[in-house]
Short mmCIF file of C-alpha atoms in Angstrom, two decimals:
data_model
loop_
_atom_site.label_atom_id
_atom_site.label_comp_id
_atom_site.label_asym_id
_atom_site.label_seq_id
_atom_site.Cartn_x
_atom_site.Cartn_y
_atom_site.Cartn_z
CA MET A 1 0.00 0.00 0.00
CA THR A 2 1.29 3.44 -0.92
CA PRO A 3 0.76 6.18 1.67
CA SER A 4 -0.92 9.22 0.17
CA ALA A 5 0.10 12.78 0.80
CA PRO A 6 -1.91 14.73 3.38
CA ILE A 7 -4.85 16.54 1.85
CA ALA A 8 -5.21 20.31 1.97
CA SER A 9 -7.84 21.41 4.47
CA ASP A 10 -9.44 23.86 2.02
CA ALA A 11 -10.23 21.05 -0.47
CA PRO A 12 -13.95 20.51 -1.23
CA PRO A 13 -15.74 17.87 0.86
CA LEU A 14 -15.34 14.25 -0.17
CA VAL A 15 -18.94 13.34 0.65
CA THR A 16 -21.94 15.63 0.68
CA THR A 17 -25.57 14.71 1.18
CA LYS A 18 -28.52 16.98 0.64
CA GLY A 19 -31.94 16.30 2.15
CA LEU A 20 -31.13 12.61 2.42
CA GLY A 21 -34.11 10.51 3.45
CA LYS A 22 -34.82 6.83 3.80
CA ASP A 23 -37.99 5.14 4.92
CA TYR A 24 -39.12 1.55 5.18
CA GLY A 25 -42.84 1.98 4.70
CA SER A 26 -44.04 3.88 7.74
CA VAL A 27 -40.68 3.67 9.53
CA ILE A 28 -38.46 6.67 8.89
CA ALA A 29 -34.79 5.70 9.10
CA LEU A 30 -33.34 9.00 7.87
CA ALA A 31 -34.97 12.38 7.37
CA ASP A 32 -33.51 15.38 5.62
CA VAL A 33 -29.89 14.64 6.50
CA ASP A 34 -27.28 17.06 5.16
CA ILE A 35 -23.77 15.94 5.95
CA SER A 36 -20.49 17.16 4.65
CA VAL A 37 -17.40 15.04 5.16
CA PRO A 38 -14.20 17.09 4.73
CA ARG A 39 -11.36 15.46 2.80
CA GLY A 40 -8.78 13.91 5.04
CA SER A 41 -10.98 14.15 8.10
CA VAL A 42 -11.98 11.46 10.55
CA TYR A 43 -15.73 11.99 10.70
CA GLY A 44 -17.57 10.34 13.57
CA VAL A 45 -21.22 9.41 13.22
CA VAL A 46 -22.74 8.90 16.65
CA GLY A 47 -26.27 8.29 17.82
CA PRO A 48 -28.33 5.92 19.94
CA ASN A 49 -29.48 2.56 18.61
CA GLY A 50 -31.88 2.99 15.72
CA ALA A 51 -30.67 6.53 15.01
CA GLY A 52 -29.95 5.65 11.37
CA LYS A 53 -26.15 5.42 11.48
CA THR A 54 -25.83 2.13 9.59
CA THR A 55 -28.52 3.18 7.10
CA LEU A 56 -26.62 6.40 6.40
CA LEU A 57 -23.33 4.53 5.88
CA SER A 58 -25.06 1.92 3.68
CA ILE A 59 -26.47 4.62 1.41
CA LEU A 60 -23.09 6.32 1.14
CA VAL A 61 -21.36 3.11 0.05
CA GLY A 62 -24.16 2.28 -2.40
CA ILE A 63 -25.68 -0.85 -0.88
CA LYS A 64 -28.93 0.93 -0.02
CA GLU A 65 -30.91 3.45 -2.05
CA ALA A 66 -32.08 6.71 -0.53
CA THR A 67 -35.80 7.41 -0.69
CA SER A 68 -35.18 11.11 -1.17
CA GLY A 69 -32.33 13.59 -1.40
CA SER A 70 -28.96 13.18 -3.01
CA VAL A 71 -25.43 11.99 -2.32
CA THR A 72 -22.46 13.65 -3.99
CA LEU A 73 -19.22 11.71 -3.87
CA ALA A 74 -15.97 13.31 -4.98
CA VAL A 75 -14.50 9.82 -5.27
CA GLU A 76 -15.22 6.72 -7.36
CA ARG A 77 -17.28 4.02 -5.64
CA GLU A 78 -14.40 1.55 -6.09
CA ARG A 79 -12.27 3.74 -3.87
CA ILE A 80 -14.71 3.48 -0.97
CA ALA A 81 -14.18 0.60 1.43
CA LEU A 82 -16.79 -0.48 3.95
CA VAL A 83 -16.03 -2.46 7.08
CA PRO A 84 -19.34 -3.62 8.60
CA ASP A 85 -19.65 -4.18 12.35
CA THR A 86 -19.46 -7.97 11.91
CA PRO A 87 -17.49 -8.66 8.72
CA SER A 88 -18.18 -11.98 7.03
CA PHE A 89 -16.29 -13.84 4.30
CA GLU A 90 -16.42 -17.28 2.74
CA PRO A 91 -15.27 -19.29 5.78
CA TRP A 92 -12.97 -21.53 3.72
CA LEU A 93 -10.84 -18.62 2.47
CA THR A 94 -7.60 -17.87 4.29
CA ALA A 95 -7.00 -14.37 5.62
CA ARG A 96 -4.42 -13.84 2.88
CA GLU A 97 -6.91 -14.89 0.19
CA VAL A 98 -9.60 -12.57 1.56
CA VAL A 99 -7.24 -9.59 1.46
CA ALA A 100 -5.99 -10.48 -2.02
CA LEU A 101 -9.59 -10.85 -3.21
CA ALA A 102 -10.49 -7.46 -1.75
CA ARG A 103 -7.70 -5.88 -3.82
CA SER A 104 -8.85 -7.64 -6.96
CA LEU A 105 -12.49 -6.58 -6.44
CA VAL A 106 -11.54 -2.91 -6.69
CA GLY A 107 -9.41 -3.49 -9.77
CA LEU A 108 -5.96 -3.22 -8.21
CA ALA A 109 -3.10 -5.31 -9.52
CA PRO A 110 -2.14 -8.34 -7.41
CA SER A 111 0.56 -7.44 -4.89
CA ALA A 112 1.86 -9.87 -2.31
CA GLU A 113 3.61 -6.97 -0.54
CA ALA A 114 0.39 -4.93 -0.23
CA VAL A 115 -1.47 -7.97 1.12
CA GLU A 116 1.30 -8.72 3.60
CA HIS A 117 1.42 -5.07 4.68
CA ALA A 118 -2.35 -4.95 5.34
CA LEU A 119 -2.20 -8.18 7.33
CA ARG A 120 0.75 -6.94 9.38
CA LEU A 121 -0.90 -3.58 10.00
CA THR A 122 -3.95 -5.27 11.47
CA GLY A 123 -2.01 -7.85 13.49
CA LEU A 124 -3.03 -10.83 11.36
CA ALA A 125 0.34 -11.76 9.88
CA ASP A 126 0.57 -14.90 12.03
CA ALA A 127 -2.92 -16.04 11.00
CA ALA A 128 -2.51 -15.19 7.30
CA ASP A 129 -2.76 -18.76 6.07
CA ARG A 130 -5.57 -19.90 8.35
CA ALA A 131 -9.14 -20.24 7.08
CA ASN A 132 -11.19 -17.36 8.49
CA GLY A 133 -14.03 -19.70 9.46
CA GLY A 134 -12.16 -20.36 12.69
CA PHE A 135 -11.56 -16.70 13.51
CA SER A 136 -13.01 -14.96 16.57
CA ARG A 137 -15.25 -11.94 15.99
CA GLY A 138 -12.36 -9.65 16.88
CA MET A 139 -10.11 -11.33 14.32
CA LEU A 140 -12.84 -11.04 11.69
CA GLN A 141 -13.06 -7.34 12.42
CA ARG A 142 -9.29 -7.04 11.94
CA LEU A 143 -9.62 -9.01 8.71
CA GLY A 144 -12.35 -6.65 7.55
CA LEU A 145 -9.99 -3.76 8.21
CA ALA A 146 -7.12 -5.51 6.41
CA ALA A 147 -9.35 -6.14 3.38
CA ALA A 148 -10.39 -2.49 3.39
CA MET A 149 -6.83 -1.17 3.75
CA ALA A 150 -5.55 -3.43 0.97
CA GLY A 151 -7.93 -1.71 -1.44
CA GLU A 152 -6.10 1.61 -0.87
CA PRO A 153 -9.37 3.45 -0.31
CA ALA A 154 -9.87 7.20 -0.54
CA LEU A 155 -12.81 6.86 1.85
CA LEU A 156 -12.78 4.25 4.59
CA VAL A 157 -16.22 3.64 6.12
CA LEU A 158 -16.07 1.89 9.49
CA ASP A 159 -19.29 0.77 11.15
CA GLU A 160 -18.57 0.15 14.83
CA PRO A 161 -15.02 -1.02 14.06
CA ALA A 162 -13.94 -1.63 17.64
CA ALA A 163 -17.13 -3.14 19.00
CA ALA A 164 -15.82 -6.71 19.25
CA LEU A 165 -12.20 -6.02 20.04
CA ASP A 166 -10.37 -6.48 23.31
CA PRO A 167 -8.74 -3.36 24.82
CA ALA A 168 -5.43 -3.94 23.01
CA GLY A 169 -7.20 -4.53 19.71
CA ARG A 170 -9.31 -1.44 20.23
CA ARG A 171 -6.19 0.59 20.90
CA ASP A 172 -4.64 -0.74 17.67
CA VAL A 173 -7.69 0.19 15.62
CA LEU A 174 -7.83 3.68 17.07
CA ASP A 175 -4.13 4.16 16.41
CA LEU A 176 -4.64 2.92 12.86
CA VAL A 177 -7.47 5.38 12.28
CA SER A 178 -5.43 8.20 13.81
CA ASP A 179 -2.52 7.36 11.51
CA LEU A 180 -4.82 7.56 8.48
CA SER A 181 -6.02 11.02 9.45
CA GLY A 182 -5.07 13.57 6.82
CA ALA A 183 -4.18 11.00 4.14
CA THR A 184 -7.39 8.99 3.97
CA THR A 185 -10.87 10.23 4.79
CA VAL A 186 -12.48 8.05 7.45
CA LEU A 187 -16.17 7.84 8.27
CA PHE A 188 -16.45 6.21 11.64
CA SER A 189 -19.60 5.18 13.47
CA SER A 190 -19.36 4.08 17.04
CA HIS A 191 -21.30 3.70 20.25
CA ILE A 192 -18.07 4.14 22.20
CA LEU A 193 -18.06 7.90 22.55
CA ALA A 194 -14.61 8.02 24.12
CA ASP A 195 -13.25 6.46 20.90
CA VAL A 196 -15.06 9.00 18.75
CA GLN A 197 -13.84 11.87 20.87
CA GLN A 198 -10.30 10.53 20.68
CA VAL A 199 -9.97 9.98 16.93
CA CYS A 200 -12.63 12.08 15.19
CA ASP A 201 -11.96 15.68 14.25
CA THR A 202 -15.47 16.15 12.87
CA ILE A 203 -18.67 14.76 14.25
CA GLY A 204 -22.29 14.25 13.24
CA ILE A 205 -24.90 13.37 15.83
CA LEU A 206 -27.99 11.50 14.68
CA ARG A 207 -31.16 10.83 16.58
CA ALA A 208 -34.25 9.17 15.12
CA GLY A 209 -32.89 9.68 11.62
CA ARG A 210 -32.25 13.40 12.00
CA LEU A 211 -28.92 15.15 12.16
CA LEU A 212 -28.82 17.12 15.43
CA PHE A 213 -25.30 18.48 15.12
CA GLN A 214 -22.47 18.50 12.64
CA GLY A 215 -19.14 20.20 12.94
CA PRO A 216 -15.66 20.03 14.40
CA THR A 217 -15.53 17.97 17.58
CA ARG A 218 -13.83 20.81 19.46
CA ASP A 219 -16.71 23.19 18.57
CA LEU A 220 -19.23 20.69 19.85
CA LEU A 221 -17.38 20.20 23.11
CA ALA A 222 -16.80 23.92 23.56
CA GLY A 223 -20.13 25.28 22.44
CA LYS A 224 -22.85 22.75 23.03
CA ALA A 225 -22.12 21.42 26.50
CA ALA A 226 -23.80 23.01 29.47
CA PRO A 227 -21.14 24.45 31.82
CA ALA A 228 -20.29 22.26 34.79
CA PHE A 229 -17.97 22.20 37.79
CA THR A 230 -16.37 19.35 39.65
CA VAL A 231 -16.42 19.80 43.41
CA ARG A 232 -14.36 17.63 45.77
CA LEU A 233 -15.57 17.53 49.39
CA ARG A 234 -14.95 15.70 52.59
CA PRO A 235 -17.98 13.52 53.46
CA PRO A 236 -20.76 13.80 54.41
CA VAL A 237 -22.05 15.49 51.28
CA ASP A 238 -25.83 14.82 51.38
CA GLY A 239 -26.72 18.22 52.89
CA VAL A 240 -24.50 19.93 50.34
CA VAL A 241 -26.28 18.21 47.46
CA GLU A 242 -29.65 19.42 48.77
CA ALA A 243 -28.36 22.98 49.11
CA LEU A 244 -26.97 22.99 45.59
CA GLU A 245 -30.14 21.49 44.09
CA ALA A 246 -32.14 24.29 45.67
CA ALA A 247 -30.06 26.98 43.96
CA PRO A 248 -31.84 28.50 40.91
CA TRP A 249 -28.65 28.53 38.75
CA VAL A 250 -28.02 24.81 39.27
CA HIS A 251 -29.34 22.52 36.54
CA LEU A 252 -28.18 19.13 37.82
CA VAL A 253 -26.09 17.66 40.62
CA GLU A 254 -24.46 14.26 40.00
CA ARG A 255 -22.29 12.16 42.34
CA PRO A 256 -19.62 10.40 40.24
CA GLY A 257 -17.83 9.39 43.48
CA PRO A 258 -18.41 9.40 47.27
CA ASP A 259 -16.49 12.63 47.73
CA ARG A 260 -17.08 14.15 44.30
CA LEU A 261 -19.94 16.18 42.84
CA ARG A 262 -20.50 17.24 39.25
CA VAL A 263 -22.59 20.41 39.26
CA THR A 264 -24.11 21.35 35.92
CA VAL A 265 -25.18 24.99 35.94
CA THR A 266 -27.40 27.18 33.80
CA SER A 267 -24.99 30.12 33.91
CA THR A 268 -21.23 30.13 34.32
CA ASP A 269 -21.31 33.70 35.66
CA ALA A 270 -23.83 32.88 38.36
CA ALA A 271 -21.93 29.74 39.31
CA GLU A 272 -18.64 31.61 39.60
CA ARG A 273 -20.31 34.17 41.88
CA GLU A 274 -22.51 31.84 43.95
CA LEU A 275 -20.96 28.35 44.02
CA VAL A 276 -18.39 28.98 46.76
CA ARG A 277 -20.91 30.89 48.91
CA THR A 278 -23.54 28.16 48.57
CA LEU A 279 -21.03 25.50 49.56
CA ALA A 280 -19.90 27.56 52.56
CA ASP A 281 -23.50 28.20 53.66
CA ALA A 282 -24.16 24.44 53.49
CA GLY A 283 -21.20 23.80 55.82
CA ALA A 284 -19.26 21.84 53.19
CA SER A 285 -15.58 20.98 53.70
CA VAL A 286 -14.30 21.86 50.25
CA VAL A 287 -11.14 20.13 49.01
CA GLY A 288 -11.23 21.55 45.50
CA ILE A 289 -13.34 23.18 42.80
CA ALA A 290 -12.57 23.06 39.08
CA PRO A 291 -14.44 23.51 35.81
CA ALA A 292 -15.57 20.02 34.75
CA GLU A 293 -13.80 18.56 31.76
CA VAL A 294 -16.33 18.46 28.98
CA ASP A 295 -16.64 15.04 27.38
CA LEU A 296 -18.57 13.86 24.40
CA GLU A 297 -20.77 11.58 26.45
CA HIS A 298 -22.29 14.48 28.38
CA VAL A 299 -22.79 16.53 25.22
CA PHE A 300 -24.28 13.53 23.45
CA LEU A 301 -26.70 12.84 26.29
CA GLU A 302 -27.73 16.49 26.39
CA LEU A 303 -28.38 16.56 22.66
CA THR A 304 -30.12 13.22 22.38
CA GLY A 305 -31.71 12.98 25.80
CA MET B 1 -7.12 -14.25 -6.36
CA ASN B 2 -10.13 -13.12 -8.34
CA LEU B 3 -13.83 -13.94 -8.58
CA TRP B 4 -13.23 -16.86 -11.00
CA ARG B 5 -10.68 -18.46 -8.73
CA LEU B 6 -13.03 -17.86 -5.80
CA GLU B 7 -15.67 -20.01 -7.53
CA TRP B 8 -13.15 -22.71 -8.36
CA LEU B 9 -12.10 -22.77 -4.69
CA ARG B 10 -15.76 -22.88 -3.63
CA LEU B 11 -16.22 -25.99 -5.72
CA LEU B 12 -13.13 -27.65 -4.26
CA ARG B 13 -13.24 -26.56 -0.64
CA THR B 14 -16.97 -27.03 -0.04
CA ARG B 15 -16.61 -30.49 -1.67
CA SER B 16 -19.57 -29.70 -3.90
CA TRP B 17 -17.73 -31.21 -6.89
CA ILE B 18 -17.72 -34.53 -5.03
CA ALA B 19 -21.49 -34.34 -4.45
CA LEU B 20 -22.11 -33.58 -8.12
CA ALA B 21 -19.72 -36.18 -9.50
CA ALA B 22 -20.84 -38.86 -7.06
CA VAL B 23 -24.56 -38.56 -7.76
CA PHE B 24 -24.18 -38.52 -11.56
CA LEU B 25 -21.64 -41.34 -11.61
CA PHE B 26 -23.66 -43.46 -9.18
CA PHE B 27 -26.80 -43.29 -11.32
CA GLY B 28 -24.71 -43.61 -14.48
CA LEU B 29 -23.39 -46.96 -13.29
CA LEU B 30 -26.67 -48.07 -11.70
CA GLY B 31 -28.98 -47.30 -14.66
CA PRO B 32 -27.80 -49.91 -17.19
CA ILE B 33 -27.37 -52.56 -14.46
CA SER B 34 -30.92 -52.07 -13.19
CA ALA B 35 -32.24 -52.14 -16.80
CA ARG B 36 -30.35 -55.35 -17.57
CA TYR B 37 -31.47 -57.18 -14.42
CA MET B 38 -34.87 -55.56 -13.83
CA GLU B 39 -36.81 -58.70 -14.63
CA GLU B 40 -34.70 -60.77 -12.20
CA ILE B 41 -34.99 -58.11 -9.50
CA LEU B 42 -38.77 -57.91 -9.82
CA ARG B 43 -39.14 -61.68 -9.97
CA ARG B 44 -37.22 -61.99 -6.69
CA PHE B 45 -39.68 -59.72 -4.90
CA ALA B 46 -42.85 -60.87 -6.70
CA GLY B 47 -43.14 -64.34 -5.17
CA ASP B 48 -45.53 -66.52 -7.22
CA ILE B 49 -46.58 -63.76 -9.61
CA SER B 50 -45.15 -64.22 -13.09
CA ILE B 51 -43.48 -61.09 -14.49
CA MET B 52 -42.65 -60.70 -18.17
CA LEU B 53 -40.77 -57.59 -19.37
CA PRO B 54 -39.71 -56.83 -22.91
CA PRO B 55 -36.01 -57.58 -23.41
CA PRO B 56 -33.90 -54.56 -22.35
CA THR B 57 -32.40 -52.47 -25.13
CA PRO B 58 -29.42 -50.09 -24.96
CA ALA B 59 -31.94 -47.19 -24.81
CA THR B 60 -33.54 -48.74 -21.70
CA GLY B 61 -30.22 -48.44 -19.87
CA LEU B 62 -30.04 -44.74 -20.68
CA GLU B 63 -33.67 -44.25 -19.73
CA GLN B 64 -33.05 -45.74 -16.29
CA TYR B 65 -30.01 -43.47 -15.81
CA LEU B 66 -31.76 -40.27 -16.92
CA GLY B 67 -34.95 -41.07 -15.00
CA ASN B 68 -33.00 -41.11 -11.73
CA VAL B 69 -30.41 -38.45 -12.42
CA MET B 70 -32.85 -35.83 -13.66
CA GLN B 71 -34.69 -36.01 -10.34
CA ILE B 72 -32.21 -36.58 -7.52
CA GLY B 73 -29.22 -35.38 -9.54
CA LEU B 74 -31.04 -32.22 -10.55
CA LEU B 75 -31.85 -31.47 -6.90
CA VAL B 76 -28.13 -31.73 -6.07
CA VAL B 77 -27.39 -29.37 -8.98
CA LEU B 78 -29.91 -26.85 -7.65
CA ALA B 79 -28.45 -27.09 -4.13
CA VAL B 80 -24.87 -26.58 -5.35
CA ALA B 81 -25.88 -23.71 -7.63
CA ALA B 82 -27.97 -22.07 -4.89
CA GLY B 83 -24.98 -22.23 -2.53
CA ALA B 84 -22.91 -20.23 -5.00
CA LEU B 85 -25.63 -17.90 -6.26
CA ALA B 86 -27.03 -16.83 -2.86
CA PHE B 87 -24.52 -14.02 -2.62
CA ASP B 88 -26.78 -11.65 -0.67
CA GLN B 89 -26.73 -13.99 2.31
CA PRO B 90 -25.49 -13.22 4.92
CA SER B 91 -25.84 -9.49 4.41
CA GLU B 92 -22.43 -8.69 5.94
CA ARG B 93 -20.75 -10.94 3.36
CA ALA B 94 -22.86 -9.39 0.62
CA ALA B 95 -21.69 -5.96 1.80
CA PHE B 96 -18.08 -7.05 1.20
CA TYR B 97 -18.83 -7.75 -2.46
CA ARG B 98 -21.61 -5.30 -3.23
CA SER B 99 -19.85 -2.25 -1.80
CA ARG B 100 -16.78 -2.98 -3.96
CA VAL B 101 -18.29 -4.22 -7.21
CA ARG B 102 -20.68 -1.88 -8.98
CA ARG B 103 -22.12 -4.27 -11.60
CA VAL B 104 -23.89 -7.35 -10.27
CA TRP B 105 -23.09 -9.22 -13.48
CA THR B 106 -19.40 -9.14 -12.47
CA LEU B 107 -20.37 -11.21 -9.43
CA LEU B 108 -23.03 -13.32 -11.12
CA ALA B 109 -21.12 -14.41 -14.24
CA PRO B 110 -18.38 -16.50 -12.57
CA ARG B 111 -20.83 -18.04 -10.12
CA TYR B 112 -23.19 -19.05 -12.92
CA ALA B 113 -20.46 -20.19 -15.28
CA VAL B 114 -18.53 -22.31 -12.78
CA ALA B 115 -21.69 -23.92 -11.35
CA THR B 116 -22.84 -24.74 -14.91
CA LEU B 117 -19.48 -26.11 -16.00
CA ALA B 118 -19.24 -28.29 -12.89
CA THR B 119 -22.77 -29.58 -13.48
CA VAL B 120 -22.08 -30.36 -17.13
CA ALA B 121 -18.78 -32.05 -16.23
CA ALA B 122 -20.57 -34.25 -13.67
CA PHE B 123 -23.30 -35.06 -16.20
CA VAL B 124 -20.74 -35.99 -18.85
CA LEU B 125 -18.93 -38.18 -16.33
CA GLY B 126 -22.16 -39.95 -15.36
CA THR B 127 -23.21 -40.37 -18.98
CA LEU B 128 -19.83 -41.80 -19.97
CA GLY B 129 -20.26 -44.31 -17.12
CA ALA B 130 -23.75 -45.20 -18.32
CA TRP B 131 -22.54 -45.44 -21.93
CA TYR B 132 -19.73 -47.84 -21.03
CA GLU B 133 -21.98 -50.09 -18.94
CA THR B 134 -24.69 -50.06 -21.57
CA ILE B 135 -22.20 -51.29 -24.20
CA VAL B 136 -20.99 -54.02 -21.83
CA LEU B 137 -24.43 -55.19 -20.68
CA LEU B 138 -26.95 -54.22 -23.35
CA GLY B 139 -25.26 -53.37 -26.64
CA ASP B 140 -23.88 -50.50 -28.71
CA LEU B 141 -25.14 -46.93 -28.75
CA PRO B 142 -24.79 -44.56 -31.74
CA VAL B 143 -21.91 -42.16 -31.12
CA GLY B 144 -23.47 -39.22 -33.00
CA GLY B 145 -26.79 -39.51 -31.16
CA MET B 146 -25.02 -39.84 -27.81
CA LEU B 147 -22.82 -36.77 -28.34
CA LEU B 148 -25.67 -34.59 -29.61
CA GLY B 149 -27.93 -35.85 -26.82
CA MET B 150 -25.27 -34.99 -24.23
CA LEU B 151 -24.94 -31.51 -25.71
CA LEU B 152 -28.70 -30.89 -25.64
CA THR B 153 -29.10 -32.26 -22.11
CA SER B 154 -26.18 -30.06 -21.01
CA LEU B 155 -28.06 -27.12 -22.48
CA TYR B 156 -31.04 -28.04 -20.29
CA LEU B 157 -28.76 -28.22 -17.23
CA ALA B 158 -27.40 -24.73 -18.05
CA PHE B 159 -31.04 -23.60 -18.18
CA ALA B 160 -31.69 -25.20 -14.77
CA VAL B 161 -28.75 -23.28 -13.24
CA ALA B 162 -30.08 -20.07 -14.85
CA VAL B 163 -33.46 -20.80 -13.24
CA THR B 164 -31.59 -21.02 -9.91
CA ALA B 165 -29.91 -17.66 -10.63
CA ALA B 166 -33.31 -16.10 -11.30
CA ALA B 167 -34.71 -17.75 -8.14
CA SER B 168 -31.84 -16.19 -6.15
CA SER B 169 -33.18 -12.78 -7.14
CA PHE B 170 -36.54 -13.64 -5.55
CA ALA B 171 -35.20 -15.42 -2.45
CA ARG B 172 -32.00 -14.89 -0.48
CA ALA B 173 -31.20 -18.09 1.45
CA PRO B 174 -30.15 -21.29 -0.37
CA LEU B 175 -32.84 -23.21 1.53
CA THR B 176 -35.47 -20.95 -0.05
CA ILE B 177 -33.82 -20.66 -3.47
CA VAL B 178 -33.80 -24.45 -4.06
CA PRO B 179 -37.59 -25.01 -3.69
CA VAL B 180 -38.34 -21.88 -5.76
CA ALA B 181 -36.07 -23.12 -8.58
CA ALA B 182 -37.39 -26.69 -8.32
CA GLY B 183 -40.96 -25.37 -8.45
CA LEU B 184 -40.20 -23.38 -11.61
CA LEU B 185 -38.60 -26.42 -13.26
CA ILE B 186 -41.67 -28.52 -12.41
CA VAL B 187 -44.03 -25.88 -13.81
CA VAL B 188 -42.23 -25.71 -17.21
CA PRO B 189 -43.29 -29.21 -18.43
CA LEU B 190 -46.86 -28.51 -17.26
CA LEU B 191 -47.02 -25.78 -19.90
CA GLY B 192 -47.00 -28.68 -22.36
CA LEU B 193 -50.66 -29.16 -21.50
CA ILE B 194 -51.24 -26.10 -23.67
CA GLY B 195 -51.11 -27.86 -27.04
CA PRO B 196 -49.11 -25.45 -29.25
CA LEU B 197 -46.38 -25.03 -26.60
CA ARG B 198 -45.68 -28.74 -26.26
CA ASP B 199 -42.94 -28.91 -28.90
CA TRP B 200 -41.14 -25.77 -27.76
CA LEU B 201 -40.48 -26.44 -24.08
CA PRO B 202 -36.94 -26.76 -22.66
CA SER B 203 -38.05 -29.89 -20.78
CA ASN B 204 -38.24 -31.69 -24.16
CA LEU B 205 -34.44 -31.71 -24.10
CA LEU B 206 -34.53 -34.11 -21.15
CA GLY B 207 -35.67 -36.80 -23.56
CA SER B 208 -33.19 -35.90 -26.28
CA LEU B 209 -30.48 -38.39 -25.31
CA VAL B 210 -32.79 -41.41 -25.47
CA GLY B 211 -34.71 -39.95 -28.44
CA LEU B 212 -31.61 -39.46 -30.57
CA VAL B 213 -30.37 -42.95 -29.68
CA VAL B 214 -33.63 -44.57 -30.87
CA GLY B 215 -33.66 -42.56 -34.08
CA VAL B 216 -35.73 -39.41 -33.48
CA PRO B 217 -34.50 -36.86 -36.05
CA PRO B 218 -32.27 -34.17 -34.47
CA VAL B 219 -34.41 -31.43 -36.02
CA GLU B 220 -37.16 -32.35 -33.54
CA TYR B 221 -35.03 -30.80 -30.80
CA LEU B 222 -34.19 -27.62 -32.66
CA ARG B 223 -37.16 -25.61 -31.35
CA PRO B 224 -36.75 -26.56 -27.66
CA ALA B 225 -33.00 -25.96 -27.95
CA LEU B 226 -33.55 -22.45 -29.30
CA VAL B 227 -36.16 -21.70 -26.62
CA THR B 228 -33.80 -23.01 -23.94
CA LEU B 229 -30.97 -20.79 -25.18
CA VAL B 230 -33.19 -17.70 -25.24
CA ALA B 231 -34.78 -18.56 -21.89
CA THR B 232 -31.36 -19.07 -20.28
CA ALA B 233 -30.18 -15.67 -21.50
CA GLY B 234 -33.49 -14.13 -20.40
CA LEU B 235 -33.30 -15.66 -16.93
CA LEU B 236 -29.75 -14.39 -16.45
CA TRP B 237 -30.82 -10.93 -17.62
CA LEU B 238 -33.77 -11.01 -15.18
CA ALA B 239 -31.51 -12.14 -12.33
CA THR B 240 -29.00 -9.38 -13.07
CA LEU B 241 -31.69 -6.72 -13.29
CA ARG B 242 -33.39 -7.74 -10.06
CA LEU B 243 -30.18 -8.27 -8.09
CA GLN B 244 -28.80 -4.93 -9.27
CA ARG B 245 -31.87 -3.22 -7.84
CA ARG B 246 -32.04 -5.26 -4.66
CA GLU B 247 -30.93 -3.57 -1.46
CA LEU B 248 -29.04 -5.33 1.28
#
């Protein structure tokens, strides 16, 4: 496989959809979805079960037809590689044969080096000559990735790529995706929001077939999350929780640990003025106060909840 | 590795070539023997009842072979073909192929061609076995009639695999494709009940091997052969059209 040069950030998007819709009779899977996948980006598609993520990816790779709207691809279909969440191949093919076949399907010349490279990259070099029928689900997912990589895709579409992998395998896949960033455009759907936050520079949030947010991950984390503070106290903290919940500028009080509170507020200004006073009035022994680190999970729950 | 080699490996590694060869060869060797000794076999089970059969001819040996092989053998052909042609099952495997190959015909052609060639090879093997045993036990068979009969019967088998391809565009799982294809192949001869169609049906080719051996003029099989050719092409076109439009 030949590494491509990084792609200029001002290049036109690789994938654009306009008013994309898909229904199955009375069930609406996608409604009016406009996405724009920048070239060279790692675009994360997140959403709860049934949000339409797999349907969206299936339409983009051409294995499902949209009911309405349009898809514009700035890349030939043969240069798009899909890795489904549970890849499946003829069980009597060896891993090496699957990867070689994947190259041939997209019209690339046979190359033992490219096949070997893809197998090594995905940690399957030792199992290259074993029939994939005996592979675990995690190994099949690696094989799906190897088959995709061997096709030298311009757009790599990964549907829940780390769902069946052990922690080390998951780490490998995330590293692989991170390495591709800039050279290959990656469309990545996942339920594991920490993974999405870690590797995706652009994000689209789907719920019930509708796109709730699309944009750079950093914008989402900075702009969409309600402000929150982490407060560390010496127990007991029950009275403190009640006092905070009674304050009009407090939206939610959570207890992620026995001596830790996460206070989501409606106004940062009010919290900065009132939080310390409210804690003091409640007789709290305060160990520390800090702005809560915003994570994708909280933003996601706020948007989809 | 390419799609043609994939089909060759499917034939070898799923052992489907053994199933095809075994069933055709078994009936090929059994047919002439059962024709030669039918009277003795029946007499053994009939007790006091006297059974008189006309003396077996070389054509009787072929009839016995074809009678068996075009029922059980054909079912094996449909099963093997359905296994190769059900490429939208499971959907994750279909996604591997369909997301990379734009034209369904690219996927369909090697699957159809290899399944047909394997079927014809097994049929030729079985027929050669039947031919040899018939000569040994019952007498000579005309070479020209045998070769033309094998060609026409092979054409019918290619039609049967095309029926399976068309059935795979209506059903997804092999277990569903086989009964759909078998049903279609059973319906075709029934069209013969409509008088004018009788001489045009592909199923007439099933009798061509015996017919040509007993002296039926080859021209009698021209119309069904042409219909079978056109129908085979039409069925493959229908399968391609429907599979191209089918979503995963």
